[in-house]
Coordinates of C-alpha atoms and ligand atoms in Angstrom, one line a residue:
M1 CA 95.1 95.1 102.5
H2 CA 93.5 96.7 100.0
I3 CA 89.9 97.2 98.3
G4 CA 88.6 97.7 94.8
I5 CA 85.9 100.2 94.0
D6 CA 83.8 100.5 91.2
L7 CA 82.7 104.1 91.5
G8 CA 79.6 104.0 89.2
T9 CA 77.2 106.6 87.7
T10 CA 74.4 105.2 89.5
Y11 CA 75.8 102.9 92.0
S12 CA 79.0 102.2 93.2
C13 CA 80.3 98.9 95.1
C14 CA 83.2 97.9 97.2
A15 CA 85.0 94.5 97.1
Y16 CA 88.2 92.9 98.8
V17 CA 90.4 90.1 97.7
D18 CA 90.1 87.1 100.6
D19 CA 93.4 85.1 101.8
D20 CA 92.1 82.2 99.4
G21 CA 92.7 84.8 96.7
T22 CA 88.8 85.1 96.0
P23 CA 87.0 88.5 95.3
R24 CA 84.4 89.2 98.2
I25 CA 81.8 92.1 98.3
I26 CA 81.7 94.1 101.4
P27 CA 78.4 95.0 102.2
T28 CA 77.4 98.4 102.9
A29 CA 76.2 99.7 106.5
E30 CA 72.8 99.1 105.1
G31 CA 73.8 95.7 104.6
E32 CA 73.5 96.1 100.8
T33 CA 76.3 95.3 97.9
T34 CA 75.9 98.5 96.1
T35 CA 75.5 102.4 97.6
P36 CA 73.5 104.8 95.2
S37 CA 76.4 107.4 94.1
V38 CA 73.7 110.0 95.2
V39 CA 74.7 113.0 97.7
W40 CA 71.6 114.8 99.5
F41 CA 72.6 117.9 102.0
D42 CA 70.5 119.8 104.1
G43 CA 73.0 122.6 105.3
C44 CA 74.9 120.8 107.9
A45 CA 74.7 117.4 107.1
A46 CA 75.5 115.1 103.8
E47 CA 73.7 111.8 103.3
V48 CA 75.3 109.2 100.8
G49 CA 73.3 106.2 98.9
R50 CA 70.6 104.8 99.9
R51 CA 69.5 107.3 102.6
A52 CA 69.7 110.4 100.2
N53 CA 67.7 108.6 97.5
A54 CA 64.9 108.5 100.0
R55 CA 65.4 111.8 101.0
K56 CA 65.3 113.1 97.7
L57 CA 61.5 111.9 97.3
V58 CA 60.7 113.4 100.3
S59 CA 62.4 116.8 100.0
P60 CA 64.5 117.1 96.8
A61 CA 65.2 120.9 96.5
L62 CA 68.2 121.7 95.2
H63 CA 70.4 119.6 97.2
V64 CA 70.4 116.8 95.7
Y65 CA 73.6 115.5 93.5
E66 CA 73.2 112.2 91.4
F67 CA 74.9 111.5 87.9
I68 CA 77.7 113.4 88.6
K69 CA 80.5 110.9 86.9
R70 CA 79.1 112.6 83.8
D71 CA 80.7 115.9 84.8
I72 CA 84.0 114.5 86.3
G73 CA 86.9 116.2 84.9
K74 CA 85.9 119.6 85.2
P75 CA 87.5 121.9 87.8
I76 CA 86.5 121.2 91.4
E77 CA 86.4 124.1 94.0
V78 CA 86.2 127.8 93.3
P79 CA 85.8 129.9 96.2
N80 CA 82.1 130.8 97.6
G81 CA 80.6 132.9 95.0
C82 CA 82.2 132.3 91.8
D83 CA 79.8 131.4 89.4
D84 CA 81.7 128.9 87.5
P85 CA 79.1 126.4 85.6
A86 CA 82.5 123.6 86.0
A87 CA 82.0 123.7 89.6
P88 CA 78.0 123.8 90.0
Y89 CA 77.5 121.5 93.3
E90 CA 77.2 123.8 96.5
I91 CA 77.7 122.2 99.5
G92 CA 77.8 124.6 103.3
G93 CA 78.7 126.8 101.3
F94 CA 81.5 125.9 98.8
R95 CA 81.5 125.0 95.2
Y96 CA 82.6 121.5 94.4
G97 CA 83.0 120.2 90.9
A98 CA 82.2 116.4 90.2
A99 CA 85.5 115.0 92.1
G100 CA 84.5 116.7 95.2
I101 CA 81.1 115.1 95.3
S102 CA 82.5 111.7 94.4
A103 CA 84.8 112.1 97.2
I104 CA 82.1 112.4 99.3
V105 CA 80.5 109.1 98.3
L106 CA 83.9 107.3 98.5
R107 CA 84.0 108.6 102.3
K108 CA 81.2 106.9 103.3
L109 CA 82.2 103.7 101.0
K110 CA 85.6 103.8 102.7
R111 CA 83.9 105.0 106.0
D112 CA 81.4 101.4 105.4
A113 CA 84.5 99.1 104.3
V114 CA 86.7 100.1 107.3
R115 CA 84.2 99.3 109.6
W116 CA 83.4 96.2 108.0
L117 CA 87.0 95.1 107.7
K118 CA 87.4 95.8 111.1
R119 CA 84.5 93.9 112.2
Q120 CA 85.8 90.7 110.2
K121 CA 89.1 90.9 111.7
K122 CA 91.2 91.8 108.4
I123 CA 92.3 95.0 109.8
E124 CA 93.4 95.9 113.2
A125 CA 90.6 97.1 115.7
E126 CA 92.0 99.7 116.9
I127 CA 92.5 101.9 113.7
D128 CA 90.9 105.2 113.6
E129 CA 89.0 104.8 110.6
R130 CA 89.4 108.8 109.4
Q131 CA 93.3 108.5 109.9
F132 CA 93.3 105.1 108.4
Q133 CA 94.7 105.0 104.7
L134 CA 93.2 102.6 103.1
D135 CA 95.0 101.5 99.8
A136 CA 92.3 101.2 97.0
V137 CA 91.9 100.6 93.6
I138 CA 89.4 102.7 92.1
T139 CA 87.5 101.8 88.3
V140 CA 86.8 104.4 85.4
P141 CA 85.0 104.3 82.2
A142 CA 87.6 103.0 79.7
Y143 CA 86.9 106.0 77.8
F144 CA 88.0 108.6 80.9
G145 CA 91.0 110.7 79.6
E146 CA 94.0 111.9 81.5
K147 CA 92.1 114.6 83.2
E148 CA 89.3 112.5 84.5
R149 CA 91.9 110.0 85.5
Q150 CA 93.1 112.5 87.6
E151 CA 90.1 114.1 89.0
T152 CA 89.1 110.5 90.0
K153 CA 92.5 109.7 92.0
L154 CA 92.1 113.2 93.6
A155 CA 88.5 112.2 94.9
G156 CA 90.0 108.8 96.4
C157 CA 93.0 110.4 97.6
A158 CA 90.5 113.6 99.3
A159 CA 88.1 110.7 100.9
G160 CA 91.2 109.6 102.4
L161 CA 92.3 106.6 100.1
N162 CA 95.5 105.6 98.9
V163 CA 94.6 104.8 95.6
I164 CA 97.1 102.3 94.5
G165 CA 95.5 101.5 90.9
I166 CA 93.1 103.2 88.5
I167 CA 91.7 100.6 86.3
N168 CA 88.8 100.5 83.4
E169 CA 86.1 99.3 84.2
P170 CA 85.3 96.9 81.6
T171 CA 88.8 95.6 82.2
A172 CA 87.7 94.8 85.6
A173 CA 84.7 93.2 84.6
A174 CA 87.0 91.0 82.3
L175 CA 89.4 90.0 85.3
S176 CA 86.1 88.6 87.2
Y177 CA 85.0 86.7 84.3
G178 CA 88.3 85.4 83.7
L179 CA 88.4 84.3 87.1
M180 CA 85.5 82.5 86.9
N181 CA 85.2 80.7 83.4
H182 CA 87.7 79.1 82.0
P183 CA 90.6 81.2 80.5
N184 CA 92.4 81.8 77.1
A185 CA 89.4 83.5 75.5
R186 CA 88.9 86.8 73.3
I187 CA 86.1 88.3 74.7
M188 CA 84.0 91.6 74.0
V189 CA 83.3 93.1 77.5
F190 CA 79.8 95.4 76.6
D191 CA 79.1 97.7 79.5
L192 CA 76.1 99.6 79.8
G193 CA 75.8 101.2 83.0
G194 CA 73.4 104.2 84.6
G195 CA 75.3 106.8 82.9
T196 CA 78.1 105.5 80.6
F197 CA 78.7 103.0 78.0
D198 CA 82.2 101.1 77.4
V199 CA 82.9 98.5 74.7
T200 CA 86.2 96.6 75.1
I201 CA 87.7 94.0 73.5
L202 CA 90.4 91.9 75.3
E203 CA 92.7 88.6 75.1
M204 CA 92.3 86.4 78.3
T205 CA 94.8 83.9 78.9
E206 CA 95.7 81.9 82.2
N207 CA 98.0 84.6 83.5
D208 CA 97.4 87.9 81.7
A209 CA 94.4 90.2 80.3
I210 CA 95.5 91.8 77.4
V211 CA 93.5 95.0 75.7
L212 CA 93.4 95.1 71.9
G213 CA 90.9 97.7 71.5
S214 CA 88.6 100.1 73.8
R215 CA 85.3 102.7 72.6
G216 CA 82.8 104.3 75.0
H217 CA 80.8 107.4 75.5
G218 CA 80.3 109.2 78.6
A219 CA 76.5 110.0 78.1
L220 CA 75.0 107.0 77.1
G221 CA 73.2 104.9 79.7
G222 CA 70.5 103.6 82.0
R223 CA 69.7 107.0 82.6
D224 CA 68.9 107.8 79.0
W225 CA 66.2 104.6 78.8
D226 CA 64.7 106.4 81.9
Q227 CA 64.5 109.5 80.0
L228 CA 62.5 107.9 77.3
I229 CA 60.0 106.7 79.7
E230 CA 59.9 109.9 81.4
E231 CA 59.1 112.1 78.4
Y232 CA 56.2 109.6 77.3
I233 CA 54.8 110.0 81.3
Y234 CA 55.0 113.9 80.7
E235 CA 53.3 113.8 77.0
A236 CA 50.8 111.0 77.9
V237 CA 49.8 112.8 81.0
H238 CA 49.5 116.0 79.5
A239 CA 47.0 114.5 76.7
R240 CA 45.3 112.5 78.7
T241 CA 43.9 115.6 81.4
G242 CA 45.6 118.2 79.3
R243 CA 47.6 119.2 82.8
S244 CA 51.3 119.5 83.3
I245 CA 53.1 117.6 85.6
P246 CA 54.6 120.2 88.4
E247 CA 58.0 120.7 88.6
S248 CA 58.0 119.5 92.3
A249 CA 57.0 116.0 90.8
G250 CA 60.3 115.9 89.0
F251 CA 61.6 112.9 91.1
E252 CA 58.8 111.2 91.5
V253 CA 58.2 111.0 87.8
Q254 CA 61.8 109.9 87.4
Q255 CA 61.6 107.1 90.3
R256 CA 58.2 105.6 88.2
A257 CA 60.1 105.7 84.9
L258 CA 62.3 103.7 86.5
E259 CA 61.1 101.2 88.2
A260 CA 58.6 101.1 84.8
K261 CA 62.1 100.4 83.2
H262 CA 63.2 97.7 85.8
S263 CA 59.6 96.0 85.2
L264 CA 59.6 95.9 81.5
S265 CA 63.2 93.9 81.6
D266 CA 61.2 90.8 83.0
A267 CA 57.4 91.5 81.8
H268 CA 55.8 92.5 78.7
E269 CA 54.3 95.2 80.1
A270 CA 54.3 97.6 82.8
T271 CA 51.9 100.0 83.9
V272 CA 52.8 103.5 85.4
F273 CA 50.1 105.4 88.1
I274 CA 50.4 108.8 88.8
N275 CA 48.1 111.2 90.1
V276 CA 48.2 115.0 89.3
D277 CA 46.3 117.7 91.0
G278 CA 43.9 114.7 92.1
I279 CA 43.3 113.0 88.6
D280 CA 44.9 109.5 88.6
V281 CA 46.7 108.5 85.4
D282 CA 47.5 105.1 84.2
L283 CA 49.8 104.6 81.5
R284 CA 50.4 101.1 80.3
L285 CA 54.2 100.9 78.6
M286 CA 54.7 98.1 76.3
R287 CA 58.3 96.0 75.9
E288 CA 58.1 95.6 72.2
R289 CA 55.1 96.2 69.7
P290 CA 52.9 92.4 69.4
A291 CA 53.1 90.7 66.3
D292 CA 49.5 90.7 66.3
A293 CA 49.0 94.0 67.0
G294 CA 45.0 94.6 67.2
S295 CA 42.8 94.9 70.0
E296 CA 45.2 94.3 72.4
L297 CA 46.5 98.1 72.0
E298 CA 43.2 99.3 72.7
M299 CA 43.8 101.8 75.8
E300 CA 41.4 104.3 77.9
G301 CA 42.0 107.0 76.0
A302 CA 43.6 105.8 73.0
G303 CA 44.2 108.1 70.2
A304 CA 44.8 110.6 72.4
T305 CA 48.3 109.4 73.3
Q306 CA 50.8 107.4 71.0
D307 CA 51.3 104.0 72.5
F308 CA 54.6 103.1 74.1
Y309 CA 56.7 100.4 72.7
F310 CA 59.7 100.7 75.0
E311 CA 62.3 99.1 72.3
E312 CA 60.9 101.0 69.2
R313 CA 61.7 104.4 71.2
A314 CA 65.4 103.0 72.1
L315 CA 66.2 102.0 68.7
D316 CA 68.8 105.6 68.8
L317 CA 70.4 104.5 71.5
L318 CA 70.7 100.8 70.8
T319 CA 72.2 102.1 67.6
Q320 CA 74.6 104.4 69.1
C321 CA 76.1 101.2 71.6
R322 CA 75.9 99.3 68.0
V323 CA 78.1 101.6 66.1
L324 CA 81.0 101.7 68.8
C325 CA 80.9 97.6 69.2
Q326 CA 81.1 97.6 65.1
S327 CA 84.0 100.8 65.6
V328 CA 86.3 98.5 68.2
L329 CA 86.1 95.6 66.3
A330 CA 87.4 97.4 63.2
G331 CA 89.4 98.9 65.2
V332 CA 91.5 96.0 66.4
T333 CA 93.8 94.2 63.9
I334 CA 94.5 90.5 64.7
P335 CA 97.7 89.3 64.6
Q336 CA 99.8 86.9 62.4
S337 CA 99.3 84.3 64.9
W338 CA 95.6 84.2 64.9
G339 CA 95.6 83.5 61.1
G340 CA 96.4 86.6 59.3
S341 CA 96.3 90.3 59.7
R342 CA 93.3 91.9 59.1
P343 CA 90.4 93.6 61.5
M344 CA 88.4 91.7 63.9
T345 CA 85.2 90.2 63.2
W346 CA 82.3 89.0 65.6
A347 CA 83.5 85.4 64.5
D348 CA 86.7 85.4 66.2
L349 CA 85.3 86.4 69.8
D350 CA 85.0 83.6 72.3
E351 CA 82.2 85.1 74.0
I352 CA 80.5 88.6 74.5
V353 CA 80.2 89.4 78.4
L354 CA 77.3 91.6 79.3
A355 CA 78.2 93.8 82.4
G356 CA 76.8 97.0 83.9
G357 CA 72.7 97.2 85.4
S358 CA 71.5 98.2 82.1
C359 CA 72.4 94.8 80.1
R360 CA 69.3 93.6 81.9
M361 CA 67.1 95.4 79.6
P362 CA 66.0 92.2 76.7
M363 CA 66.5 94.3 73.9
V364 CA 70.6 94.8 74.7
A365 CA 71.5 91.1 74.4
K366 CA 69.0 91.1 71.4
M367 CA 70.5 93.9 69.6
L368 CA 74.2 92.3 70.0
E369 CA 72.7 88.6 69.0
K370 CA 71.3 90.3 65.7
I371 CA 74.6 92.2 64.8
S372 CA 77.2 89.3 66.0
G373 CA 74.6 86.5 64.9
R374 CA 75.9 84.4 68.1
T375 CA 74.5 83.8 71.3
V376 CA 75.0 86.2 73.9
R377 CA 74.7 84.3 77.5
R378 CA 72.3 86.5 80.2
H379 CA 73.9 84.5 83.0
I380 CA 77.2 83.7 83.5
E381 CA 77.8 81.1 86.2
G382 CA 79.1 83.4 89.3
F383 CA 79.5 86.6 87.2
D384 CA 77.2 89.4 88.5
Y385 CA 76.3 92.5 86.5
D386 CA 76.3 94.5 89.7
T387 CA 79.6 93.5 91.3
A388 CA 81.8 92.3 88.2
V389 CA 83.6 95.4 88.2
A390 CA 84.4 96.2 92.1
M391 CA 85.4 92.0 92.4
G392 CA 87.6 92.8 89.1
A393 CA 89.0 96.0 90.8
A394 CA 89.8 94.2 93.7
L395 CA 91.8 91.5 91.7
Y396 CA 93.3 93.9 90.3
G397 CA 95.4 95.2 93.3
R398 CA 96.8 91.5 93.6
H399 CA 97.6 91.2 90.2
R400 CA 98.8 94.3 88.5
S401 CA 101.6 92.9 86.1
R402 CA 99.2 90.8 84.7
V403 CA 97.0 93.5 83.0
Q404 CA 97.9 95.3 80.0
D405 CA 95.6 97.9 79.4
V406 CA 95.7 100.6 76.6
V407 CA 95.9 104.2 75.9
A408 CA 92.5 105.8 76.0
H409 CA 93.0 108.9 73.6
S410 CA 95.7 109.9 72.0
I411 CA 98.1 112.4 73.5
G412 CA 99.8 115.5 71.3
V413 CA 101.5 118.9 71.6
K414 CA 100.7 121.4 69.0
V415 CA 103.3 122.1 66.6
E416 CA 103.7 124.7 63.7
Q417 CA 104.9 123.5 59.9
N418 CA 104.9 125.9 57.0
D419 CA 102.9 128.5 58.8
R420 CA 100.0 125.7 59.8
Q421 CA 99.4 124.7 63.1
F422 CA 98.4 120.4 63.8
I423 CA 98.6 118.5 66.7
E424 CA 101.5 116.1 66.7
P425 CA 100.4 112.8 68.7
L426 CA 103.1 111.0 70.9
L427 CA 101.2 108.7 72.8
V428 CA 98.2 106.8 70.3
K429 CA 94.9 105.4 70.9
D430 CA 94.6 101.9 71.9
A431 CA 99.0 101.6 72.6
P432 CA 99.6 99.5 75.1
L433 CA 99.9 100.6 78.4
P434 CA 102.7 101.8 80.1
A435 CA 103.6 103.5 77.3
S436 CA 106.4 106.3 76.1
A437 CA 107.2 108.4 73.6
E438 CA 109.9 110.8 73.2
K439 CA 110.2 113.4 69.9
R440 CA 112.5 116.5 69.3
F441 CA 111.5 119.9 67.8
R442 CA 113.3 122.6 67.3
A443 CA 111.5 125.3 69.7
R444 CA 112.1 129.4 70.0
P445 CA 113.2 130.8 72.9
N446 CA 110.4 130.8 75.7
A447 CA 108.4 128.2 73.9
V448 CA 105.0 127.4 75.3
L449 CA 104.1 123.3 74.8
W450 CA 100.5 122.8 74.6
I451 CA 99.4 119.5 75.3
Y452 CA 96.3 117.9 73.6
E453 CA 94.2 114.8 73.8
G454 CA 92.3 113.5 70.8
E455 CA 92.5 111.9 67.9
S456 CA 92.4 114.6 65.4
T457 CA 95.0 116.7 64.4
L458 CA 93.2 119.9 64.7
A459 CA 93.6 121.6 68.1
D460 CA 89.6 122.5 67.9
E461 CA 88.6 119.0 67.9
C462 CA 91.0 117.9 70.6
V463 CA 91.0 118.5 74.3
L464 CA 93.5 120.9 75.8
R465 CA 95.1 119.0 78.9
G466 CA 98.0 121.4 79.8
R467 CA 100.3 124.3 78.9
L468 CA 104.1 124.7 79.9
E469 CA 106.5 127.4 79.8
L470 CA 109.3 126.1 78.7
E471 CA 111.9 128.8 79.7
N472 CA 114.3 127.4 76.9
Q473 CA 117.1 128.6 74.4
E474 CA 116.9 128.8 70.9
G475 CA 117.2 125.2 69.9
N476 CA 116.2 121.4 70.0
V477 CA 113.7 120.3 72.9
A478 CA 113.1 116.7 73.4
I479 CA 109.3 116.0 74.6
A480 CA 108.9 113.1 76.4
M481 CA 105.6 111.9 77.3
R482 CA 104.6 108.6 79.7
L483 CA 101.1 107.0 80.5
D484 CA 101.3 104.7 83.6
D485 CA 99.5 101.8 84.0
S486 CA 96.6 103.6 85.2
G487 CA 96.5 105.7 82.1
I488 CA 98.2 108.8 84.5
L489 CA 100.4 111.3 82.4
T490 CA 104.0 112.6 83.2
V491 CA 105.7 114.8 80.3
T492 CA 109.4 115.8 80.5
A493 CA 110.9 118.2 78.3
D494 CA 114.9 118.4 77.7
C495 CA 115.8 121.7 76.5
P496 CA 118.6 124.1 76.7
P497 CA 120.0 125.4 78.8
N498 CA 118.3 123.6 82.0
G499 CA 118.5 120.1 80.6
K500 CA 116.0 117.5 81.6
Q501 CA 112.6 119.1 83.7
L502 CA 109.8 117.2 85.1
V503 CA 106.8 119.4 83.6
E504 CA 105.2 121.4 86.0
L505 CA 102.2 122.5 84.1
R506 CA 100.6 125.7 85.1
N507 CA 97.4 124.7 85.2
E508 CA 94.9 123.3 88.1
L509 CA 95.2 120.0 87.0
F510 CA 98.6 119.4 87.9
A511 CA 98.8 120.9 91.0
F512 CA 97.7 117.6 92.6
G513 CA 99.2 117.4 96.0
T514 CA 98.1 120.9 97.2
R515 CA 94.1 120.4 95.1
C516 CA 94.1 117.0 97.1
T517 CA 95.0 118.7 100.5
S518 CA 92.5 121.7 100.6
L519 CA 89.8 119.1 99.1
R520 CA 90.5 116.5 101.6
E521 CA 90.2 119.2 104.3
R522 CA 86.6 120.6 103.2
V523 CA 85.4 116.9 102.6
Q524 CA 86.3 115.5 105.6
S525 CA 84.8 118.4 107.7
I526 CA 80.7 117.2 106.3
A527 CA 79.1 115.7 108.7
L528 CA 78.2 112.3 107.1
N529 CA 75.0 110.8 108.5
S530 CA 74.9 107.2 108.8
Ligands
LIG601 P1 77.1 102.4 86.5 O1 78.1 101.6 86.6 O2 76.7 103.6 86.1 O3 76.7 103.0 88.0 P2 75.4 100.2 87.0 O4 76.4 99.4 86.2 O5 75.0 99.9 88.6 O6 75.7 101.5 86.7 O7 73.8 100.0 86.3 C1 72.6 101.0 86.8 C2 72.0 101.0 85.3 O8 71.0 99.7 85.3 C3 70.7 102.0 86.0 O9 70.3 102.8 84.9 C4 69.7 101.1 86.2 O10 68.2 101.9 86.3 C5 70.0 99.6 85.4 N1 69.2 98.6 85.7 C6 69.2 98.0 86.7 N2 68.0 97.2 87.0 C7 67.8 96.9 86.0 C8 66.7 96.1 85.4 N3 66.3 94.8 85.8 N4 66.2 96.6 84.1 C9 66.6 97.7 83.3 N5 68.0 98.5 83.2 C10 68.2 98.1 85.3
LIG602 MG1 79.2 100.2 86.1

């Protein structure tokens, strides 16, 4: 028995595969299909999910942790009192990074799943849920680098899960899609969630899902659309009343903006009511500028505030999505068997599949239809924006060998030639996973190996992923790298006189076992309200 977990920026979701091979959603303790990825902590106990969201509205303070996935990949825990901006979350006197907070969310997901699976008699009733190592596949955005994947795995392990795989979210969505729809299709999965955006092109066959290319953005999602509305609320209230909304009302404004955004997916206009210092203000938001803009647009106090047309304000955000879609298409060379070697075009796709809650905004499909010149289905039978990723993750646990993903970012080592330093890639972006490569270099004695991730040859434009002191004698060194199916890296160095050594990188990233044990103790010691 294993579960699939969509660990989302905004919402998380769990699924399992039934005996007949069908993926099913595991409901939360609150009886819902998804859990908000929000943690609230009052100094004694943590609330996770719906309850944390409810708490933050009544007692916000500093104890709310949300959208933490955007920070994943930063260091985890530092001793109390250490002012590390990368570990900004404090719970019970300890500071956590995003993986620590994610582990608390995962703990709640695991607890709900184990309880439900026990009730369904899918696992033995006597099993103690805290001790039980539940196998899990966890999803990550396709653009996540190797460190972010490691951190996600770490969060899973600390939550008491046995992480059997990490799968890219759009790939998982494609698996759900492939199951419900006719196979043998080339598809683009456009996954716009709450905090992240991913676009992936896959070839689906009866037996396999093969990723051809992927692009993404770690800070582009529904939250940015919320902020457009929030900014307008602040501006307009100030213009109307001459007063500023107090900081303490921040979460309320956030909530009102979110509700208005959701309304604008169904209706052409929405009203935000807000009370500032006893003054009632109502703001009218429009989805788009009406063709016959005229008296329709007269608002009370008009002139003082700009009109709000959601789709116009969101143009920059949509452009960012569009550019990434075009970039992923241009990066895929269609094989000879499809009729010649050339970059892919929209016409080569059989379907554009929407995933992620933000695709409910009509402007998303509209933009895609405009650039692709094809119809985008808003609703695909049996495919749900919110649960497709978790179901795909559960399926992946069964069919790992049938899925082939790609290297998210090139990985290489820093080398020097003619006094010039540059990054020599070993594993190249978009190469099929698992990927491995070996290169030989001439090394000075006791050379230091610097491992970088990124698409540039300049170290400054890449991310440093690790450092290894080789303890070698002068001579040839063979560096081998392997990224497994989950996109997790192993590096070996074969150098005189020691022969082959598994790289033990001297940085926190690779001390996985120790870090997992200490984080797990912390996370398990937090009281979890239910
Ligand atoms: P993530 O994977 O990042 O957790 P989800 O795929 O669950 O995100 O999508 C969450 C985002 O979808 C949020 O920003 C939420 O506001 C947005 N969303 C959900 N429903 C709607 C809707 N009806 N209209 C517009 N946006 C929506
Ligand atoms: Mg998602």
